[in-house]
Amino acid sequence: MATPIVLDCDPGHDDALAIMLAAAHPALRLLAISTVAGNQTLDKTTRNAQRICDVAGIRNVPVVAGRAEPLRGNQVVAGDVHGESGLDGPRLGPPVTPVTSTDGIGYVRDLLRARPEPVTVVATGPLTNVAALLLAAPDVAGRIDRVVFMGGSTGQGNVTPYAEFNVYADPEAADIVLHSGIPVTMCGLNVTHQALADADVQQRITAIGSPLARVCVELLGFFASTYRDIWGFPAPPLHDPVAVALLAEPGVVETTRTRLDIELTGTFTRGATVVDLYRRTGRPPNADVAVGLDTGRFWDMVVAAIAALST
Ligand code: BDR
Ligand code: CA
């Protein structure tokens, strides 16, 4: 049976590909797409989710809008990485896919309560919505099978030396999710930086020859330019689809059970994920953390998803 999931995201170039993989992979059943402020403001990330559903022909998956601000602290967006629209690059028309609810947290709460089986939450933006949901309706923790999130790192960050964007944007939210009692899997930069959409990958997507494939290549082109300019990367890393792949095909992402803590107060390190890979703290393991990626299988999955949505 396909794993039922809710995808909570902030599209975002790599979120866009995560939506496609979640919608197309036969091992997953995408029940809803909820949006959160992150890469851009909530109005823009929601609009981008709608436009990706339009261009990818994803119908009958509700798009619902969640929180516009982090639980605590100032809002940060990533316009330098994803552009003014949050999805700069391709020319996408005004959205046609409707926003099913502007109370996305209430919508997901009701969905979880109504489903016969527990649902997995895949989060590819700041964890604001997931934490807000657990604060507002603690009973739904028992309705969530696990939370798989793209965020954090076992090493260096990308916003500050040790903080990755999704956790940095709302560290308290990440901390609440981590301490919720729900099984948590972290898929961080140490792994997603291996998912580089290089010329070979872009050629494979181009070869699909569909309008959707063209949009994907244009998205990757913009993403490549910001990753080159800001971080000097040779190709753009597709972070968010790695979290979806982890769930869809066990073995594509290797994980280890370890201790994970979120730095909330560090002078230089607020938003850092502290991962005790060498078991030095004696603190009990509380999370599964991604440590390896089968890049060949990963790109096969991404290319297959774009091809499936192109037919
Ligand atoms: C994460 O931050 C965003 O820029 C991406 O969409 C991804 O979710 C990477 O740090
Ligand atoms: Ca994202």
PDB file of C-alpha atoms in Angstrom, residues 26-277:
ATOM      1  CA  PRO A  26       3.856   5.079  -6.830  1.00  0.00           C
ATOM      2  CA  ALA A  27       4.948   4.277  -3.262  1.00  0.00           C
ATOM      3  CA  LEU A  28       3.457   7.538  -1.977  1.00  0.00           C
ATOM      4  CA  ARG A  29      -0.056   8.885  -1.771  1.00  0.00           C
ATOM      5  CA  LEU A  30      -0.016  12.671  -1.555  1.00  0.00           C
ATOM      6  CA  LEU A  31      -3.037  13.715   0.517  1.00  0.00           C
ATOM      7  CA  ALA A  32      -2.380  17.450   0.752  1.00  0.00           C
ATOM      8  CA  ILE A  33       0.225  20.135   0.153  1.00  0.00           C
ATOM      9  CA  SER A  34       0.452  22.673   2.949  1.00  0.00           C
ATOM     10  CA  THR A  35       2.502  25.816   2.540  1.00  0.00           C
ATOM     11  CA  VAL A  36       4.548  27.795   5.005  1.00  0.00           C
ATOM     12  CA  ALA A  37       6.541  31.011   4.900  1.00  0.00           C
ATOM     13  CA  GLY A  38      10.198  30.264   4.283  1.00  0.00           C
ATOM     14  CA  ASN A  39      11.945  30.739   0.988  1.00  0.00           C
ATOM     15  CA  GLN A  40       9.515  33.586   0.451  1.00  0.00           C
ATOM     16  CA  THR A  41       6.487  35.031   2.216  1.00  0.00           C
ATOM     17  CA  LEU A  42       3.428  32.803   2.594  1.00  0.00           C
ATOM     18  CA  ASP A  43       1.446  34.426  -0.215  1.00  0.00           C
ATOM     19  CA  LYS A  44       4.294  33.673  -2.624  1.00  0.00           C
ATOM     20  CA  THR A  45       5.061  30.125  -1.467  1.00  0.00           C
ATOM     21  CA  THR A  46       1.350  29.287  -1.675  1.00  0.00           C
ATOM     22  CA  ARG A  47       1.079  30.793  -5.134  1.00  0.00           C
ATOM     23  CA  ASN A  48       4.125  28.798  -6.190  1.00  0.00           C
ATOM     24  CA  ALA A  49       2.626  25.542  -4.923  1.00  0.00           C
ATOM     25  CA  GLN A  50      -0.492  26.298  -6.961  1.00  0.00           C
ATOM     26  CA  ARG A  51       1.572  27.042 -10.073  1.00  0.00           C
ATOM     27  CA  ILE A  52       3.593  23.852  -9.726  1.00  0.00           C
ATOM     28  CA  CYS A  53       0.357  21.844  -9.487  1.00  0.00           C
ATOM     29  CA  ASP A  54      -0.819  23.635 -12.641  1.00  0.00           C
ATOM     30  CA  VAL A  55       2.282  22.983 -14.702  1.00  0.00           C
ATOM     31  CA  ALA A  56       2.732  19.409 -13.455  1.00  0.00           C
ATOM     32  CA  GLY A  57      -0.936  18.518 -13.948  1.00  0.00           C
ATOM     33  CA  ILE A  58      -1.350  17.638 -10.270  1.00  0.00           C
ATOM     34  CA  ARG A  59      -5.082  17.711  -9.677  1.00  0.00           C
ATOM     35  CA  ASN A  60      -7.174  16.617  -6.718  1.00  0.00           C
ATOM     36  CA  VAL A  61      -4.409  17.317  -4.208  1.00  0.00           C
ATOM     37  CA  PRO A  62      -5.583  20.149  -1.955  1.00  0.00           C
ATOM     38  CA  VAL A  63      -3.212  23.087  -1.555  1.00  0.00           C
ATOM     39  CA  VAL A  64      -3.694  24.709   1.843  1.00  0.00           C
ATOM     40  CA  ALA A  65      -1.943  27.734   3.325  1.00  0.00           C
ATOM     41  CA  GLY A  66      -0.417  27.601   6.809  1.00  0.00           C
ATOM     42  CA  ARG A  67       1.542  30.037   8.949  1.00  0.00           C
ATOM     43  CA  ALA A  68       2.906  33.322   7.644  1.00  0.00           C
ATOM     44  CA  GLU A  69       5.460  33.831  10.432  1.00  0.00           C
ATOM     45  CA  PRO A  70       7.754  31.752  12.609  1.00  0.00           C
ATOM     46  CA  LEU A  71       6.640  30.808  16.116  1.00  0.00           C
ATOM     47  CA  ARG A  72       9.291  33.081  17.574  1.00  0.00           C
ATOM     48  CA  GLY A  73      11.938  35.467  16.298  1.00  0.00           C
ATOM     49  CA  ASN A  74      12.145  37.542  13.162  1.00  0.00           C
ATOM     50  CA  GLN A  75      11.058  36.221   9.807  1.00  0.00           C
ATOM     51  CA  VAL A  76      13.824  35.386   7.332  1.00  0.00           C
ATOM     52  CA  VAL A  77      13.231  34.627   3.656  1.00  0.00           C
ATOM     53  CA  ALA A  78      15.649  33.381   0.994  1.00  0.00           C
ATOM     54  CA  GLY A  79      15.065  35.783  -1.890  1.00  0.00           C
ATOM     55  CA  ASP A  80      18.786  35.728  -2.591  1.00  0.00           C
ATOM     56  CA  VAL A  81      18.553  31.997  -3.358  1.00  0.00           C
ATOM     57  CA  HIS A  82      15.066  31.625  -4.864  1.00  0.00           C
ATOM     58  CA  GLY A  83      14.438  35.105  -6.277  1.00  0.00           C
ATOM     59  CA  GLU A  84      11.758  37.721  -5.676  1.00  0.00           C
ATOM     60  CA  SER A  85       8.921  35.324  -6.544  1.00  0.00           C
ATOM     61  CA  GLY A  86      10.429  32.390  -4.668  1.00  0.00           C
ATOM     62  CA  LEU A  87      10.421  30.515  -7.963  1.00  0.00           C
ATOM     63  CA  ASP A  88      12.353  32.746 -10.335  1.00  0.00           C
ATOM     64  CA  GLY A  89      13.417  31.415 -13.732  1.00  0.00           C
ATOM     65  CA  PRO A  90      10.518  30.054 -15.768  1.00  0.00           C
ATOM     66  CA  ARG A  91       7.606  32.231 -16.877  1.00  0.00           C
ATOM     67  CA  LEU A  92       4.635  30.740 -15.087  1.00  0.00           C
ATOM     68  CA  GLY A  93       1.148  32.104 -15.514  1.00  0.00           C
ATOM     69  CA  PRO A  94      -1.305  33.105 -12.793  1.00  0.00           C
ATOM     70  CA  PRO A  95      -2.367  30.094 -10.704  1.00  0.00           C
ATOM     71  CA  VAL A  96      -5.407  28.046 -11.620  1.00  0.00           C
ATOM     72  CA  THR A  97      -5.234  25.380  -8.907  1.00  0.00           C
ATOM     73  CA  PRO A  98      -7.345  26.714  -6.033  1.00  0.00           C
ATOM     74  CA  VAL A  99      -6.274  27.245  -2.441  1.00  0.00           C
ATOM     75  CA  THR A 100      -8.576  24.790  -0.688  1.00  0.00           C
ATOM     76  CA  SER A 101      -8.113  26.349   2.752  1.00  0.00           C
ATOM     77  CA  THR A 102      -6.390  29.389   4.212  1.00  0.00           C
ATOM     78  CA  ASP A 103      -6.520  27.612   7.580  1.00  0.00           C
ATOM     79  CA  GLY A 104      -4.002  25.017   6.549  1.00  0.00           C
ATOM     80  CA  ILE A 105      -3.245  23.941  10.093  1.00  0.00           C
ATOM     81  CA  GLY A 106      -6.936  23.304  10.810  1.00  0.00           C
ATOM     82  CA  TYR A 107      -7.261  21.504   7.488  1.00  0.00           C
ATOM     83  CA  VAL A 108      -4.376  19.134   8.217  1.00  0.00           C
ATOM     84  CA  ARG A 109      -5.647  18.595  11.775  1.00  0.00           C
ATOM     85  CA  ASP A 110      -9.032  17.480  10.465  1.00  0.00           C
ATOM     86  CA  LEU A 111      -7.445  15.361   7.746  1.00  0.00           C
ATOM     87  CA  LEU A 112      -5.277  13.534  10.295  1.00  0.00           C
ATOM     88  CA  ARG A 113      -8.221  12.941  12.613  1.00  0.00           C
ATOM     89  CA  ALA A 114     -10.356  11.620   9.775  1.00  0.00           C
ATOM     90  CA  ARG A 115      -7.847   9.226   8.202  1.00  0.00           C
ATOM     91  CA  PRO A 116      -8.146   5.570   9.167  1.00  0.00           C
ATOM     92  CA  GLU A 117      -4.345   5.136   9.262  1.00  0.00           C
ATOM     93  CA  PRO A 118      -1.493   7.300  10.594  1.00  0.00           C
ATOM     94  CA  VAL A 119      -0.039   9.702   8.041  1.00  0.00           C
ATOM     95  CA  THR A 120       3.576  10.702   7.426  1.00  0.00           C
ATOM     96  CA  VAL A 121       4.420  14.397   7.347  1.00  0.00           C
ATOM     97  CA  VAL A 122       7.245  15.397   5.022  1.00  0.00           C
ATOM     98  CA  ALA A 123       8.423  18.931   5.753  1.00  0.00           C
ATOM     99  CA  THR A 124      10.658  20.752   3.296  1.00  0.00           C
ATOM    100  CA  GLY A 125      10.387  24.244   4.743  1.00  0.00           C
ATOM    101  CA  PRO A 126      10.660  25.687   8.253  1.00  0.00           C
ATOM    102  CA  LEU A 127       8.819  23.430  10.729  1.00  0.00           C
ATOM    103  CA  THR A 128       6.440  26.225  11.774  1.00  0.00           C
ATOM    104  CA  ASN A 129       3.233  24.584  10.542  1.00  0.00           C
ATOM    105  CA  VAL A 130       4.011  21.191  12.037  1.00  0.00           C
ATOM    106  CA  ALA A 131       4.857  22.699  15.428  1.00  0.00           C
ATOM    107  CA  ALA A 132       1.816  24.978  15.371  1.00  0.00           C
ATOM    108  CA  LEU A 133      -0.368  21.980  14.590  1.00  0.00           C
ATOM    109  CA  LEU A 134       1.044  19.996  17.519  1.00  0.00           C
ATOM    110  CA  LEU A 135       0.597  22.958  19.873  1.00  0.00           C
ATOM    111  CA  ALA A 136      -2.995  23.558  18.751  1.00  0.00           C
ATOM    112  CA  ALA A 137      -4.083  19.915  18.603  1.00  0.00           C
ATOM    113  CA  PRO A 138      -1.779  17.663  20.662  1.00  0.00           C
ATOM    114  CA  ASP A 139      -4.014  14.655  19.978  1.00  0.00           C
ATOM    115  CA  VAL A 140      -2.919  14.520  16.324  1.00  0.00           C
ATOM    116  CA  ALA A 141       0.605  13.486  17.365  1.00  0.00           C
ATOM    117  CA  GLY A 142      -0.847  10.001  17.623  1.00  0.00           C
ATOM    118  CA  ARG A 143      -2.160  10.269  14.077  1.00  0.00           C
ATOM    119  CA  ILE A 144       1.278  11.067  12.599  1.00  0.00           C
ATOM    120  CA  ASP A 145       3.365   8.020  11.741  1.00  0.00           C
ATOM    121  CA  ARG A 146       6.608   9.991  11.446  1.00  0.00           C
ATOM    122  CA  VAL A 147       7.989  13.371  10.439  1.00  0.00           C
ATOM    123  CA  VAL A 148      10.681  13.410   7.767  1.00  0.00           C
ATOM    124  CA  PHE A 149      12.159  16.866   7.370  1.00  0.00           C
ATOM    125  CA  MET A 150      14.724  18.441   5.091  1.00  0.00           C
ATOM    126  CA  GLY A 151      16.782  20.655   7.286  1.00  0.00           C
ATOM    127  CA  GLY A 152      19.807  20.895   9.507  1.00  0.00           C
ATOM    128  CA  SER A 153      23.175  19.321   8.905  1.00  0.00           C
ATOM    129  CA  THR A 154      25.651  17.067  10.665  1.00  0.00           C
ATOM    130  CA  GLY A 155      28.286  19.668   9.789  1.00  0.00           C
ATOM    131  CA  GLN A 156      28.278  23.122   8.256  1.00  0.00           C
ATOM    132  CA  GLY A 157      25.156  25.225   7.704  1.00  0.00           C
ATOM    133  CA  ASN A 158      24.198  27.463   4.799  1.00  0.00           C
ATOM    134  CA  VAL A 159      22.730  30.576   6.452  1.00  0.00           C
ATOM    135  CA  THR A 160      25.302  30.863   9.209  1.00  0.00           C
ATOM    136  CA  PRO A 161      28.385  28.658   9.535  1.00  0.00           C
ATOM    137  CA  TYR A 162      26.433  26.048  11.522  1.00  0.00           C
ATOM    138  CA  ALA A 163      22.742  26.708  10.794  1.00  0.00           C
ATOM    139  CA  GLU A 164      20.769  25.476   7.807  1.00  0.00           C
ATOM    140  CA  PHE A 165      17.936  27.651   6.464  1.00  0.00           C
ATOM    141  CA  ASN A 166      14.838  25.605   7.418  1.00  0.00           C
ATOM    142  CA  VAL A 167      15.910  25.178  11.039  1.00  0.00           C
ATOM    143  CA  TYR A 168      17.419  28.664  11.296  1.00  0.00           C
ATOM    144  CA  ALA A 169      14.132  30.211  10.117  1.00  0.00           C
ATOM    145  CA  ASP A 170      12.241  28.730  13.091  1.00  0.00           C
ATOM    146  CA  PRO A 171      14.440  26.875  15.593  1.00  0.00           C
ATOM    147  CA  GLU A 172      11.722  26.682  18.263  1.00  0.00           C
ATOM    148  CA  ALA A 173       9.424  24.937  15.805  1.00  0.00           C
ATOM    149  CA  ALA A 174      12.081  22.334  15.012  1.00  0.00           C
ATOM    150  CA  ASP A 175      12.649  21.820  18.729  1.00  0.00           C
ATOM    151  CA  ILE A 176       8.938  21.287  19.395  1.00  0.00           C
ATOM    152  CA  VAL A 177       8.673  18.698  16.617  1.00  0.00           C
ATOM    153  CA  LEU A 178      11.775  16.917  17.855  1.00  0.00           C
ATOM    154  CA  HIS A 179      10.349  16.646  21.376  1.00  0.00           C
ATOM    155  CA  SER A 180       6.837  15.694  20.306  1.00  0.00           C
ATOM    156  CA  GLY A 181       7.320  11.956  20.711  1.00  0.00           C
ATOM    157  CA  ILE A 182       6.684  11.443  16.998  1.00  0.00           C
ATOM    158  CA  PRO A 183       9.512   9.548  15.231  1.00  0.00           C
ATOM    159  CA  VAL A 184      11.638  12.157  13.466  1.00  0.00           C
ATOM    160  CA  THR A 185      14.016  11.734  10.535  1.00  0.00           C
ATOM    161  CA  MET A 186      16.358  14.580   9.627  1.00  0.00           C
ATOM    162  CA  CYS A 187      17.615  14.886   6.092  1.00  0.00           C
ATOM    163  CA  GLY A 188      20.260  17.586   6.174  1.00  0.00           C
ATOM    164  CA  LEU A 189      22.788  19.396   4.047  1.00  0.00           C
ATOM    165  CA  ASN A 190      25.460  16.764   4.665  1.00  0.00           C
ATOM    166  CA  VAL A 191      23.404  14.523   2.375  1.00  0.00           C
ATOM    167  CA  THR A 192      21.455  16.941   0.180  1.00  0.00           C
ATOM    168  CA  HIS A 193      24.657  18.654  -0.966  1.00  0.00           C
ATOM    169  CA  GLN A 194      25.414  15.385  -2.758  1.00  0.00           C
ATOM    170  CA  ALA A 195      22.266  15.756  -4.895  1.00  0.00           C
ATOM    171  CA  LEU A 196      23.846  18.081  -7.441  1.00  0.00           C
ATOM    172  CA  ALA A 197      21.792  18.613 -10.593  1.00  0.00           C
ATOM    173  CA  ASP A 198      24.786  18.680 -12.916  1.00  0.00           C
ATOM    174  CA  ALA A 199      24.864  18.909 -16.714  1.00  0.00           C
ATOM    175  CA  ASP A 200      24.198  15.185 -17.078  1.00  0.00           C
ATOM    176  CA  VAL A 201      21.078  15.374 -14.894  1.00  0.00           C
ATOM    177  CA  GLN A 202      19.839  18.466 -16.716  1.00  0.00           C
ATOM    178  CA  GLN A 203      20.405  16.705 -20.033  1.00  0.00           C
ATOM    179  CA  ARG A 204      18.326  13.729 -18.897  1.00  0.00           C
ATOM    180  CA  ILE A 205      15.483  16.048 -17.911  1.00  0.00           C
ATOM    181  CA  THR A 206      15.749  18.009 -21.154  1.00  0.00           C
ATOM    182  CA  ALA A 207      15.520  14.732 -23.094  1.00  0.00           C
ATOM    183  CA  ILE A 208      12.020  14.121 -21.678  1.00  0.00           C
ATOM    184  CA  GLY A 209      11.008  16.858 -24.084  1.00  0.00           C
ATOM    185  CA  SER A 210       7.805  18.004 -22.367  1.00  0.00           C
ATOM    186  CA  PRO A 211       6.702  21.506 -21.311  1.00  0.00           C
ATOM    187  CA  LEU A 212       7.071  20.368 -17.680  1.00  0.00           C
ATOM    188  CA  ALA A 213      10.635  19.179 -18.314  1.00  0.00           C
ATOM    189  CA  ARG A 214      11.421  22.577 -19.848  1.00  0.00           C
ATOM    190  CA  VAL A 215      10.104  24.331 -16.735  1.00  0.00           C
ATOM    191  CA  CYS A 216      12.243  22.052 -14.548  1.00  0.00           C
ATOM    192  CA  VAL A 217      15.361  22.861 -16.554  1.00  0.00           C
ATOM    193  CA  GLU A 218      14.590  26.581 -16.285  1.00  0.00           C
ATOM    194  CA  LEU A 219      14.121  26.227 -12.534  1.00  0.00           C
ATOM    195  CA  LEU A 220      17.452  24.426 -12.293  1.00  0.00           C
ATOM    196  CA  GLY A 221      19.108  27.108 -14.410  1.00  0.00           C
ATOM    197  CA  PHE A 222      18.104  29.866 -11.989  1.00  0.00           C
ATOM    198  CA  PHE A 223      18.967  27.735  -8.966  1.00  0.00           C
ATOM    199  CA  ALA A 224      22.365  26.964 -10.499  1.00  0.00           C
ATOM    200  CA  SER A 225      23.145  30.656 -10.854  1.00  0.00           C
ATOM    201  CA  THR A 226      22.413  31.520  -7.214  1.00  0.00           C
ATOM    202  CA  TYR A 227      24.267  28.478  -5.894  1.00  0.00           C
ATOM    203  CA  ARG A 228      27.257  29.429  -8.028  1.00  0.00           C
ATOM    204  CA  ASP A 229      27.179  33.084  -6.976  1.00  0.00           C
ATOM    205  CA  ILE A 230      26.580  32.613  -3.244  1.00  0.00           C
ATOM    206  CA  TRP A 231      28.347  29.353  -2.424  1.00  0.00           C
ATOM    207  CA  GLY A 232      30.504  28.661  -5.481  1.00  0.00           C
ATOM    208  CA  PHE A 233      28.762  25.345  -6.159  1.00  0.00           C
ATOM    209  CA  PRO A 234      29.408  23.698  -9.556  1.00  0.00           C
ATOM    210  CA  ALA A 235      25.716  22.666  -9.770  1.00  0.00           C
ATOM    211  CA  PRO A 236      22.600  23.282  -7.661  1.00  0.00           C
ATOM    212  CA  PRO A 237      21.746  20.849  -4.845  1.00  0.00           C
ATOM    213  CA  LEU A 238      18.144  19.591  -4.919  1.00  0.00           C
ATOM    214  CA  HIS A 239      17.675  19.390  -1.165  1.00  0.00           C
ATOM    215  CA  ASP A 240      13.972  18.820  -0.711  1.00  0.00           C
ATOM    216  CA  PRO A 241      13.324  15.864  -3.035  1.00  0.00           C
ATOM    217  CA  VAL A 242      15.906  13.905  -1.016  1.00  0.00           C
ATOM    218  CA  ALA A 243      13.523  13.864   1.962  1.00  0.00           C
ATOM    219  CA  VAL A 244      10.738  12.559  -0.277  1.00  0.00           C
ATOM    220  CA  ALA A 245      13.062   9.951  -1.806  1.00  0.00           C
ATOM    221  CA  LEU A 246      14.056   8.753   1.658  1.00  0.00           C
ATOM    222  CA  LEU A 247      10.470   7.860   2.316  1.00  0.00           C
ATOM    223  CA  ALA A 248       9.552   6.549  -1.118  1.00  0.00           C
ATOM    224  CA  GLU A 249      12.401   4.079  -1.567  1.00  0.00           C
ATOM    225  CA  PRO A 250      14.138   2.759   1.534  1.00  0.00           C
ATOM    226  CA  GLY A 251      17.853   2.399   0.862  1.00  0.00           C
ATOM    227  CA  VAL A 252      18.220   5.467  -1.336  1.00  0.00           C
ATOM    228  CA  VAL A 253      19.094   7.486   1.761  1.00  0.00           C
ATOM    229  CA  GLU A 254      21.121   5.859   4.526  1.00  0.00           C
ATOM    230  CA  THR A 255      20.252   6.935   8.057  1.00  0.00           C
ATOM    231  CA  THR A 256      21.699   6.393  11.493  1.00  0.00           C
ATOM    232  CA  ARG A 257      19.947   6.473  14.860  1.00  0.00           C
ATOM    233  CA  THR A 258      21.559   9.152  16.977  1.00  0.00           C
ATOM    234  CA  ARG A 259      21.127  12.103  19.309  1.00  0.00           C
ATOM    235  CA  LEU A 260      19.861  15.301  17.730  1.00  0.00           C
ATOM    236  CA  ASP A 261      19.406  18.618  19.518  1.00  0.00           C
ATOM    237  CA  ILE A 262      18.511  22.057  18.239  1.00  0.00           C
ATOM    238  CA  GLU A 263      20.610  25.012  19.345  1.00  0.00           C
ATOM    239  CA  LEU A 264      18.207  27.734  20.493  1.00  0.00           C
ATOM    240  CA  THR A 265      20.489  30.131  22.349  1.00  0.00           C
ATOM    241  CA  GLY A 266      24.027  29.945  20.918  1.00  0.00           C
ATOM    242  CA  THR A 267      25.890  33.212  20.474  1.00  0.00           C
ATOM    243  CA  PHE A 268      26.910  32.249  16.940  1.00  0.00           C
ATOM    244  CA  THR A 269      24.968  29.041  16.435  1.00  0.00           C
ATOM    245  CA  ARG A 270      21.220  29.630  16.930  1.00  0.00           C
ATOM    246  CA  GLY A 271      19.408  27.212  14.635  1.00  0.00           C
ATOM    247  CA  ALA A 272      22.281  24.723  14.443  1.00  0.00           C
ATOM    248  CA  THR A 273      21.486  21.014  14.613  1.00  0.00           C
ATOM    249  CA  VAL A 274      23.768  19.297  17.103  1.00  0.00           C
ATOM    250  CA  VAL A 275      24.214  15.685  15.992  1.00  0.00           C
ATOM    251  CA  ASP A 276      26.083  13.352  18.321  1.00  0.00           C
ATOM    252  CA  LEU A 277      27.439  10.967  15.691  1.00  0.00           C
TER     253      LEU A 277
END
